[in-house]
C-alpha cells in the first residue's frame, strides 16, 4: 500500500550557487499546467486509486520551490491527492510538509496552505547573514526568516523546520555559532544541517575551478558539525539522523520512512519511487516531463532492480545514518571491522545496537566504503 508520497515541484526564481537539483527557473510559474500533469501521471500510474486501500501517512512537497505554486493551484493539488488516497487532512492524521522559501510566506499564502492541509513547513533559511545569502544567490534576506516563522505560526502552522548550510568558504567570514543561536531563538521544532558540497556544473563549481573561492579544510567542517551537535543538544534538540535534529515528538515522519527503507511513491519531474526492491525515477526536465504526460507516455525515465547485496548494504548505510543504529549481530561477517570502529569511538554499543557517535557520522561515508570493500573481498 502507498503510505508515503513525494511530489516534486521544480520551479525556482533563480538557481542557488550550490544547487544541482532538477529545477526550472521561471518568472511566472505555470501552476495549473503543472497540477494537471501531476494528476495525469497519478491517474496513469499502476496501481490505480482503487488499489490504495489505506490513507497516506505522509505527503511531502519538495523541489525546487513548492511555495512558488500559486495558492489556489497548490490547494487543488492537495485536495486531489487526498481524494485519490482517501486521506483526511482536516484531522491532521497525515504529515503534510511543504518546502518554502521565506520570501514566499505571506499571511494570505500561509492561510491557504494551512486550510489546504499543510501542517509542516520546511523553511530554506540557510543562513542569517545577508552577505552569505547574497553569495548563495538566495532571494531572501535574514530578516525575512523570522518574519516567515511568525507568519506561519499565526496561520496555525506550528511544526516548522529550518534548513542551514555549514562549512562555507573562509572568505565569507560566516559566524556559524551566531547562525545557530539565531535559528534556536526562533524556537523551530526541527533543524536540518547540510555541509556545503561542490556539485558539477553549478556556479560554485565554476568559481572553484577558476580559483575565485575554495571550500574550507576538513577540520573546520568537523568543528562546525560538532558545534551544531553541542548547541542543539543543549537547546533540547536530539539528532535522530546524521543531518537532522528535532524537538521531542517532531521528527520528520516522511524522511524517517526513507531512512527505514519503507516504500514510497514519487510524482512530478525527477521524482523517485521505491517499492523495497525496484527504484524508479522520472524524467528530470520539466518541459520533457510535461510533453511525455501530454502525449500519454510514461513519466518514468529509468529504473534499477536492487540485488540482495545492494539491499543489504543500503540497509546497513541507512541504519547507521539514524540514531536507532543497527542490531549488534546483524552483519556477523563484518564484526571485526565494526569492533575496530567501536574501539575508535566512531560507533557506540547501546542496548544491543550499534550507533554512530557524532564523530562517526562525520566519517560515515568512509566507514561504509571500508565496509563495502570488505564485503566485496569476502564475496
Tab-separated table of C-alpha atoms in Angstrom:
chain	number	residue	atom	x	y	z
A	1	UNK	CA	0.000	0.000	0.000
A	2	UNK	CA	1.167	3.570	-0.681
A	3	UNK	CA	1.650	5.341	2.646
A	4	UNK	CA	4.357	7.855	1.720
A	5	UNK	CA	4.040	10.217	-1.239
A	6	UNK	CA	6.604	12.701	-2.550
A	7	UNK	CA	5.687	15.388	-5.102
A	8	UNK	CA	8.471	17.287	-6.854
A	9	UNK	CA	7.703	20.907	-7.743
A	10	UNK	CA	10.590	22.040	-9.978
A	11	UNK	CA	10.088	25.795	-10.225
A	12	UNK	CA	12.515	28.381	-8.813
A	13	UNK	CA	13.010	32.107	-9.348
A	14	UNK	CA	16.781	31.567	-9.647
A	15	UNK	CA	19.389	28.847	-9.212
A	16	UNK	CA	21.343	28.961	-5.963
A	17	UNK	CA	25.126	28.918	-6.281
A	18	UNK	CA	25.451	25.369	-4.930
A	19	UNK	CA	22.320	23.776	-6.445
A	20	UNK	CA	22.367	20.913	-8.939
A	21	UNK	CA	18.740	19.831	-8.418
A	22	UNK	CA	16.337	19.387	-11.293
A	23	UNK	CA	14.694	22.802	-11.383
A	24	UNK	CA	13.008	25.075	-13.921
A	25	UNK	CA	13.757	28.770	-13.459
A	26	UNK	CA	10.566	30.697	-14.219
A	27	UNK	CA	9.406	34.267	-13.666
A	28	UNK	CA	5.845	33.035	-13.955
A	29	UNK	CA	5.004	29.597	-12.581
A	30	UNK	CA	2.618	27.525	-14.778
A	31	UNK	CA	0.699	26.285	-11.762
A	32	UNK	CA	-2.418	24.892	-13.424
A	33	UNK	CA	-0.414	23.159	-16.166
A	34	UNK	CA	1.841	21.588	-13.542
A	35	UNK	CA	-1.062	20.344	-11.412
A	36	UNK	CA	-2.807	18.855	-14.452
A	37	UNK	CA	0.383	16.999	-15.403
A	38	UNK	CA	0.969	15.560	-11.923
A	39	UNK	CA	-2.630	14.407	-11.580
A	40	UNK	CA	-2.492	12.867	-15.053
A	41	UNK	CA	0.649	10.970	-14.011
A	42	UNK	CA	-1.174	9.745	-10.920
A	43	UNK	CA	-4.168	8.544	-12.949
A	44	UNK	CA	-1.908	6.606	-15.304
A	45	UNK	CA	0.134	5.024	-12.518
A	46	UNK	CA	-0.182	1.376	-11.541
A	47	UNK	CA	-1.758	0.570	-9.146
A	48	UNK	CA	-4.681	2.926	-9.600
A	49	UNK	CA	-6.570	4.716	-6.840
A	50	UNK	CA	-8.798	1.694	-6.294
A	51	UNK	CA	-5.821	-0.285	-5.004
A	52	UNK	CA	-4.957	2.342	-2.404
A	53	UNK	CA	-6.897	0.847	0.471
A	54	UNK	CA	-5.203	2.874	3.224
A	55	UNK	CA	-4.815	6.625	3.615
A	56	UNK	CA	-1.478	8.359	3.321
A	57	UNK	CA	0.746	8.665	6.339
A	58	UNK	CA	2.947	11.397	4.862
A	59	UNK	CA	2.866	13.728	1.876
A	60	UNK	CA	5.935	15.823	1.089
A	61	UNK	CA	6.089	18.641	-1.473
A	62	UNK	CA	9.739	19.264	-2.331
A	63	UNK	CA	11.632	20.984	-5.060
A	64	UNK	CA	12.524	23.292	-6.452
A	65	UNK	CA	10.376	25.727	-4.559
A	66	UNK	CA	6.868	24.373	-3.881
A	67	UNK	CA	5.902	27.615	-2.152
A	68	UNK	CA	6.042	29.288	-5.578
A	69	UNK	CA	2.937	27.408	-6.710
A	70	UNK	CA	0.003	29.834	-6.781
A	71	UNK	CA	-2.028	29.072	-3.617
A	72	UNK	CA	-5.214	28.043	-5.497
A	73	UNK	CA	-3.204	25.552	-7.589
A	74	UNK	CA	-1.483	24.136	-4.526
A	75	UNK	CA	-4.833	23.764	-2.758
A	76	UNK	CA	-6.298	21.949	-5.782
A	77	UNK	CA	-3.272	19.632	-5.929
A	78	UNK	CA	-3.547	18.685	-2.255
A	79	UNK	CA	-7.308	18.202	-2.364
A	80	UNK	CA	-6.987	15.941	-5.409
A	81	UNK	CA	-4.226	13.880	-3.807
A	82	UNK	CA	-6.151	13.466	-0.569
A	83	UNK	CA	-9.196	12.319	-2.561
A	84	UNK	CA	-7.105	9.848	-4.572
A	85	UNK	CA	-5.563	8.339	-1.463
A	86	UNK	CA	-8.714	8.590	0.691
A	87	UNK	CA	-6.959	10.732	3.275
A	88	UNK	CA	-8.495	13.150	5.765
A	89	UNK	CA	-6.152	16.122	6.223
A	90	UNK	CA	-8.578	18.022	8.454
A	91	UNK	CA	-7.776	15.570	11.246
A	92	UNK	CA	-4.029	16.120	10.787
A	93	UNK	CA	-3.521	12.374	10.555
A	94	UNK	CA	-1.327	12.973	7.520
A	95	UNK	CA	2.002	14.741	7.935
A	96	UNK	CA	1.884	17.244	5.059
A	97	UNK	CA	5.187	19.031	4.524
A	98	UNK	CA	5.727	21.984	2.213
A	99	UNK	CA	9.207	23.219	1.392
A	100	UNK	CA	9.099	27.019	1.351
A	101	UNK	CA	11.362	29.979	0.872
A	102	UNK	CA	10.961	32.749	3.459
A	103	UNK	CA	10.015	35.364	0.875
A	104	UNK	CA	7.019	33.312	-0.256
A	105	UNK	CA	5.440	33.204	3.202
A	106	UNK	CA	2.682	35.812	3.483
A	107	UNK	CA	-0.436	35.838	5.671
A	108	UNK	CA	-2.502	35.024	2.583
A	109	UNK	CA	-0.347	32.151	1.290
A	110	UNK	CA	0.162	30.632	4.745
A	111	UNK	CA	-3.583	30.752	5.389
A	112	UNK	CA	-4.326	28.902	2.149
A	113	UNK	CA	-1.619	26.325	2.848
A	114	UNK	CA	-2.998	25.577	6.296
A	115	UNK	CA	-6.610	25.383	5.043
A	116	UNK	CA	-5.486	23.013	2.285
A	117	UNK	CA	-3.928	20.603	4.789
A	118	UNK	CA	-0.295	21.700	5.165
A	119	UNK	CA	0.749	21.175	8.791
A	120	UNK	CA	4.538	21.194	8.482
A	121	UNK	CA	6.803	23.661	6.665
A	122	UNK	CA	10.477	23.164	5.879
A	123	UNK	CA	11.870	26.679	5.562
A	124	UNK	CA	15.003	27.261	3.484
A	125	UNK	CA	16.767	29.678	5.821
A	126	UNK	CA	20.384	28.579	5.067
A	127	UNK	CA	21.976	31.497	6.963
A	128	UNK	CA	21.154	34.609	8.987
A	129	UNK	CA	23.967	36.607	7.354
A	130	UNK	CA	22.849	38.805	4.451
A	131	UNK	CA	26.279	38.683	2.783
A	132	UNK	CA	26.207	34.894	2.849
A	133	UNK	CA	22.656	34.779	1.469
A	134	UNK	CA	23.682	37.011	-1.428
A	135	UNK	CA	26.692	34.769	-2.149
A	136	UNK	CA	24.350	31.773	-2.196
A	137	UNK	CA	22.050	33.580	-4.690
A	138	UNK	CA	19.180	33.316	-2.217
A	139	UNK	CA	16.181	35.592	-2.797
A	140	UNK	CA	15.538	36.494	0.855
A	141	UNK	CA	17.391	38.469	3.490
A	142	UNK	CA	17.926	37.427	7.095
A	143	UNK	CA	15.018	39.466	8.449
A	144	UNK	CA	12.556	37.541	6.278
A	145	UNK	CA	13.323	34.284	8.089
A	146	UNK	CA	11.941	35.431	11.432
A	147	UNK	CA	9.026	37.142	9.708
A	148	UNK	CA	8.174	33.893	7.904
A	149	UNK	CA	8.265	31.833	11.111
A	150	UNK	CA	5.939	34.254	12.880
A	151	UNK	CA	3.563	34.374	9.905
A	152	UNK	CA	3.378	30.580	9.703
A	153	UNK	CA	2.561	30.323	13.403
A	154	UNK	CA	-0.113	32.991	13.098
A	155	UNK	CA	-1.697	30.868	10.341
A	156	UNK	CA	-1.735	27.816	12.612
A	157	UNK	CA	1.367	26.009	11.296
A	158	UNK	CA	3.455	25.239	14.379
A	159	UNK	CA	5.609	22.408	13.035
A	160	UNK	CA	8.423	24.391	11.404
A	161	UNK	CA	11.807	23.103	10.286
A	162	UNK	CA	14.770	25.320	9.373
A	163	UNK	CA	17.468	24.373	6.872
A	164	UNK	CA	21.010	25.647	7.497
A	165	UNK	CA	24.191	25.192	5.452
A	166	UNK	CA	27.585	24.988	7.155
A	167	UNK	CA	31.270	24.744	6.131
A	168	UNK	CA	31.247	27.773	3.840
A	169	UNK	CA	34.369	29.317	2.246
A	170	UNK	CA	36.682	31.143	4.647
A	171	UNK	CA	36.489	34.482	2.856
A	172	UNK	CA	32.804	34.859	3.745
A	173	UNK	CA	33.710	35.138	7.458
A	174	UNK	CA	30.457	33.452	8.326
A	175	UNK	CA	29.773	33.216	12.066
A	176	UNK	CA	28.359	29.703	12.352
A	177	UNK	CA	27.746	29.918	16.085
A	178	UNK	CA	25.710	33.092	15.614
A	179	UNK	CA	23.630	31.424	12.897
A	180	UNK	CA	22.897	28.505	15.211
A	181	UNK	CA	21.907	30.877	18.003
A	182	UNK	CA	19.620	32.810	15.653
A	183	UNK	CA	17.948	29.613	14.478
A	184	UNK	CA	17.448	28.325	18.027
A	185	UNK	CA	15.977	31.665	19.128
A	186	UNK	CA	13.096	31.189	16.659
A	187	UNK	CA	12.080	28.009	18.528
A	188	UNK	CA	11.655	25.738	15.497
A	189	UNK	CA	10.581	22.154	16.091
A	190	UNK	CA	13.213	20.778	13.718
A	191	UNK	CA	16.554	21.812	12.189
A	192	UNK	CA	18.324	20.258	9.194
A	193	UNK	CA	22.036	20.859	8.646
A	194	UNK	CA	23.860	20.398	5.356
A	195	UNK	CA	27.587	20.730	4.754
A	196	UNK	CA	28.345	22.636	1.556
A	197	UNK	CA	29.327	20.308	-1.273
A	198	UNK	CA	30.563	21.103	-4.760
A	199	UNK	CA	28.357	19.621	-7.457
A	200	UNK	CA	29.404	19.594	-11.135
A	201	UNK	CA	28.224	22.404	-13.408
A	202	UNK	CA	27.000	24.628	-10.591
A	203	UNK	CA	28.070	28.268	-10.155
A	204	UNK	CA	30.093	27.156	-7.106
A	205	UNK	CA	31.892	24.542	-9.206
A	206	UNK	CA	32.843	27.223	-11.740
A	207	UNK	CA	34.026	29.623	-9.026
A	208	UNK	CA	36.293	26.968	-7.557
A	209	UNK	CA	37.640	25.842	-10.939
A	210	UNK	CA	38.849	29.358	-11.708
A	211	UNK	CA	40.241	29.914	-8.219
A	212	UNK	CA	37.689	32.503	-7.133
A	213	UNK	CA	36.907	30.564	-3.958
A	214	UNK	CA	37.682	27.273	-2.188
A	215	UNK	CA	36.000	25.096	0.394
A	216	UNK	CA	37.290	25.050	3.970
A	217	UNK	CA	39.579	22.333	5.272
A	218	UNK	CA	38.085	19.140	6.649
A	219	UNK	CA	38.920	20.110	10.226
A	220	UNK	CA	36.692	23.199	10.087
A	221	UNK	CA	33.882	21.145	8.552
A	222	UNK	CA	34.184	18.802	11.521
A	223	UNK	CA	34.381	21.642	14.047
A	224	UNK	CA	31.202	23.263	12.752
A	225	UNK	CA	29.312	19.967	12.638
A	226	UNK	CA	30.309	19.081	16.202
A	227	UNK	CA	29.494	22.602	17.419
A	228	UNK	CA	25.982	22.170	15.995
A	229	UNK	CA	25.613	18.938	17.980
A	230	UNK	CA	26.720	20.695	21.143
A	231	UNK	CA	24.484	23.744	20.816
A	232	UNK	CA	21.384	21.976	19.526
A	233	UNK	CA	21.591	19.286	22.178
A	234	UNK	CA	21.831	21.964	24.862
A	235	UNK	CA	18.699	23.591	23.392
A	236	UNK	CA	16.626	20.410	23.642
A	237	UNK	CA	17.125	19.011	20.137
A	238	UNK	CA	18.074	15.383	19.547
A	239	UNK	CA	19.898	14.269	16.416
A	240	UNK	CA	17.895	11.346	15.070
A	241	UNK	CA	19.726	11.254	11.726
A	242	UNK	CA	23.136	12.441	10.590
A	243	UNK	CA	21.803	15.800	9.301
A	244	UNK	CA	18.574	16.216	11.246
A	245	UNK	CA	17.721	17.241	14.810
A	246	UNK	CA	14.263	17.582	16.322
A	247	UNK	CA	12.492	18.535	19.479
A	248	UNK	CA	10.688	15.648	21.161
A	249	UNK	CA	7.816	14.406	19.002
A	250	UNK	CA	8.796	16.374	15.890
A	251	UNK	CA	10.897	14.004	13.825
A	252	UNK	CA	10.058	14.105	10.130
A	253	UNK	CA	7.830	11.082	9.585
A	254	UNK	CA	8.302	11.311	5.828
A	255	UNK	CA	12.092	11.366	5.806
A	256	UNK	CA	12.160	8.708	8.520
A	257	UNK	CA	10.290	6.438	6.099
A	258	UNK	CA	13.150	6.843	3.596
A	259	UNK	CA	15.783	6.071	6.219
A	260	UNK	CA	13.977	2.978	7.445
A	261	UNK	CA	13.762	1.539	3.919
A	262	UNK	CA	9.989	1.767	3.570
A	263	UNK	CA	8.383	2.054	0.140
A	264	UNK	CA	7.261	5.395	-1.290
A	265	UNK	CA	5.867	6.881	-4.481
A	266	UNK	CA	7.125	9.993	-6.255
A	267	UNK	CA	5.196	12.212	-8.663
A	268	UNK	CA	6.475	15.047	-10.834
A	269	UNK	CA	9.681	15.601	-12.807
A	270	UNK	CA	12.766	13.900	-11.305
A	271	UNK	CA	10.686	12.244	-8.559
A	272	UNK	CA	11.845	8.834	-7.329
A	273	UNK	CA	9.759	5.849	-6.242
A	274	UNK	CA	10.833	2.716	-4.356
A	275	UNK	CA	8.922	-0.479	-3.568
A	276	UNK	CA	11.589	-2.191	-1.481
A	277	UNK	CA	13.210	-3.872	-4.472
A	278	UNK	CA	12.899	-1.600	-7.517
A	279	UNK	CA	13.846	2.076	-7.639
A	280	UNK	CA	12.335	4.209	-10.410
A	281	UNK	CA	12.887	7.824	-11.341
A	282	UNK	CA	11.020	10.210	-13.573
A	283	UNK	CA	12.154	12.342	-16.494
A	284	UNK	CA	14.035	15.213	-14.787
A	285	UNK	CA	13.406	18.247	-17.045
A	286	UNK	CA	10.045	19.951	-16.597
A	287	UNK	CA	9.295	20.520	-20.297
A	288	UNK	CA	10.251	16.945	-21.247
A	289	UNK	CA	8.139	15.589	-18.386
A	290	UNK	CA	5.163	17.775	-19.392
A	291	UNK	CA	5.390	16.645	-23.031
A	292	UNK	CA	5.554	12.987	-22.058
A	293	UNK	CA	2.457	13.286	-19.903
A	294	UNK	CA	0.515	15.302	-22.500
A	295	UNK	CA	1.333	12.686	-25.157
A	296	UNK	CA	0.205	9.827	-22.931
A	297	UNK	CA	3.712	8.434	-22.438
A	298	UNK	CA	5.130	7.192	-19.154
A	299	UNK	CA	6.857	9.721	-16.924
A	300	UNK	CA	9.410	7.144	-15.751
A	301	UNK	CA	12.849	7.664	-17.281
A	302	UNK	CA	14.520	4.550	-15.903
A	303	UNK	CA	14.666	2.052	-13.064
A	304	UNK	CA	17.050	-0.298	-11.285
A	305	UNK	CA	16.386	-3.608	-9.564
A	306	UNK	CA	18.498	-3.871	-6.424
A	307	UNK	CA	20.397	-7.073	-5.832
A	308	UNK	CA	20.324	-8.742	-2.426
A	309	UNK	CA	23.824	-7.419	-1.774
A	310	UNK	CA	22.787	-3.872	-2.709
A	311	UNK	CA	19.723	-4.066	-0.479
A	312	UNK	CA	21.806	-5.322	2.429
A	313	UNK	CA	24.421	-2.594	2.012
A	314	UNK	CA	21.721	0.060	1.712
A	315	UNK	CA	20.052	-1.215	4.874
A	316	UNK	CA	23.404	-1.004	6.666
A	317	UNK	CA	24.054	2.532	5.446
A	318	UNK	CA	20.580	3.812	6.265
A	319	UNK	CA	20.643	2.231	9.721
A	320	UNK	CA	23.957	3.881	10.586
A	321	UNK	CA	22.613	7.232	9.389
A	322	UNK	CA	19.976	7.153	12.123
A	323	UNK	CA	20.080	7.274	15.904
A	324	UNK	CA	18.467	3.818	16.063
A	325	UNK	CA	21.557	2.247	14.510
A	326	UNK	CA	21.634	-1.460	13.749
A	327	UNK	CA	21.488	-4.649	15.820
A	328	UNK	CA	24.948	-5.623	17.077
A	329	UNK	CA	24.982	-9.003	15.304
A	330	UNK	CA	23.048	-8.083	12.151
A	331	UNK	CA	26.169	-8.379	9.950
A	332	UNK	CA	28.345	-11.097	11.522
A	333	UNK	CA	30.909	-11.207	8.723
A	334	UNK	CA	31.700	-7.527	9.400
A	335	UNK	CA	32.128	-7.946	13.143
A	336	UNK	CA	35.916	-7.423	13.075
A	337	UNK	CA	35.676	-4.065	11.320
A	338	UNK	CA	32.711	-2.959	13.395
A	339	UNK	CA	34.738	-3.781	16.518
A	340	UNK	CA	37.508	-1.550	15.181
A	341	UNK	CA	35.035	1.302	14.694
A	342	UNK	CA	33.832	0.773	18.270
A	343	UNK	CA	37.384	0.956	19.562
A	344	UNK	CA	37.976	4.177	17.639
A	345	UNK	CA	34.885	5.775	19.183
A	346	UNK	CA	33.078	6.091	15.866
A	347	UNK	CA	30.428	3.619	16.945
A	348	UNK	CA	28.791	3.116	20.327
A	349	UNK	CA	27.077	-0.002	21.592
A	350	UNK	CA	23.847	0.747	23.440
A	351	UNK	CA	21.135	-1.753	24.309
A	352	UNK	CA	22.379	-4.319	21.828
A	353	UNK	CA	22.572	-1.823	18.944
A	354	UNK	CA	25.471	-0.077	17.237
A	355	UNK	CA	25.009	3.648	16.774
A	356	UNK	CA	27.276	6.252	15.226
A	357	UNK	CA	28.774	8.878	17.508
A	358	UNK	CA	28.841	12.420	16.085
A	359	UNK	CA	32.465	11.730	15.080
A	360	UNK	CA	31.309	8.535	13.412
A	361	UNK	CA	28.633	10.366	11.463
A	362	UNK	CA	31.359	12.675	10.153
A	363	UNK	CA	33.136	9.589	8.816
A	364	UNK	CA	30.054	7.688	7.739
A	365	UNK	CA	30.799	7.667	4.009
A	366	UNK	CA	34.332	6.405	4.571
A	367	UNK	CA	33.079	3.825	7.086
A	368	UNK	CA	30.579	2.478	4.566
A	369	UNK	CA	33.230	2.491	1.828
A	370	UNK	CA	35.513	0.447	4.066
A	371	UNK	CA	32.735	-1.985	4.925
A	372	UNK	CA	31.782	-2.260	1.246
A	373	UNK	CA	35.324	-3.185	0.232
A	374	UNK	CA	35.441	-5.834	2.951
A	375	UNK	CA	32.075	-7.212	1.864
A	376	UNK	CA	33.251	-7.464	-1.748
A	377	UNK	CA	36.522	-9.097	-0.680
A	378	UNK	CA	34.600	-11.742	1.263
A	379	UNK	CA	32.104	-12.434	-1.530
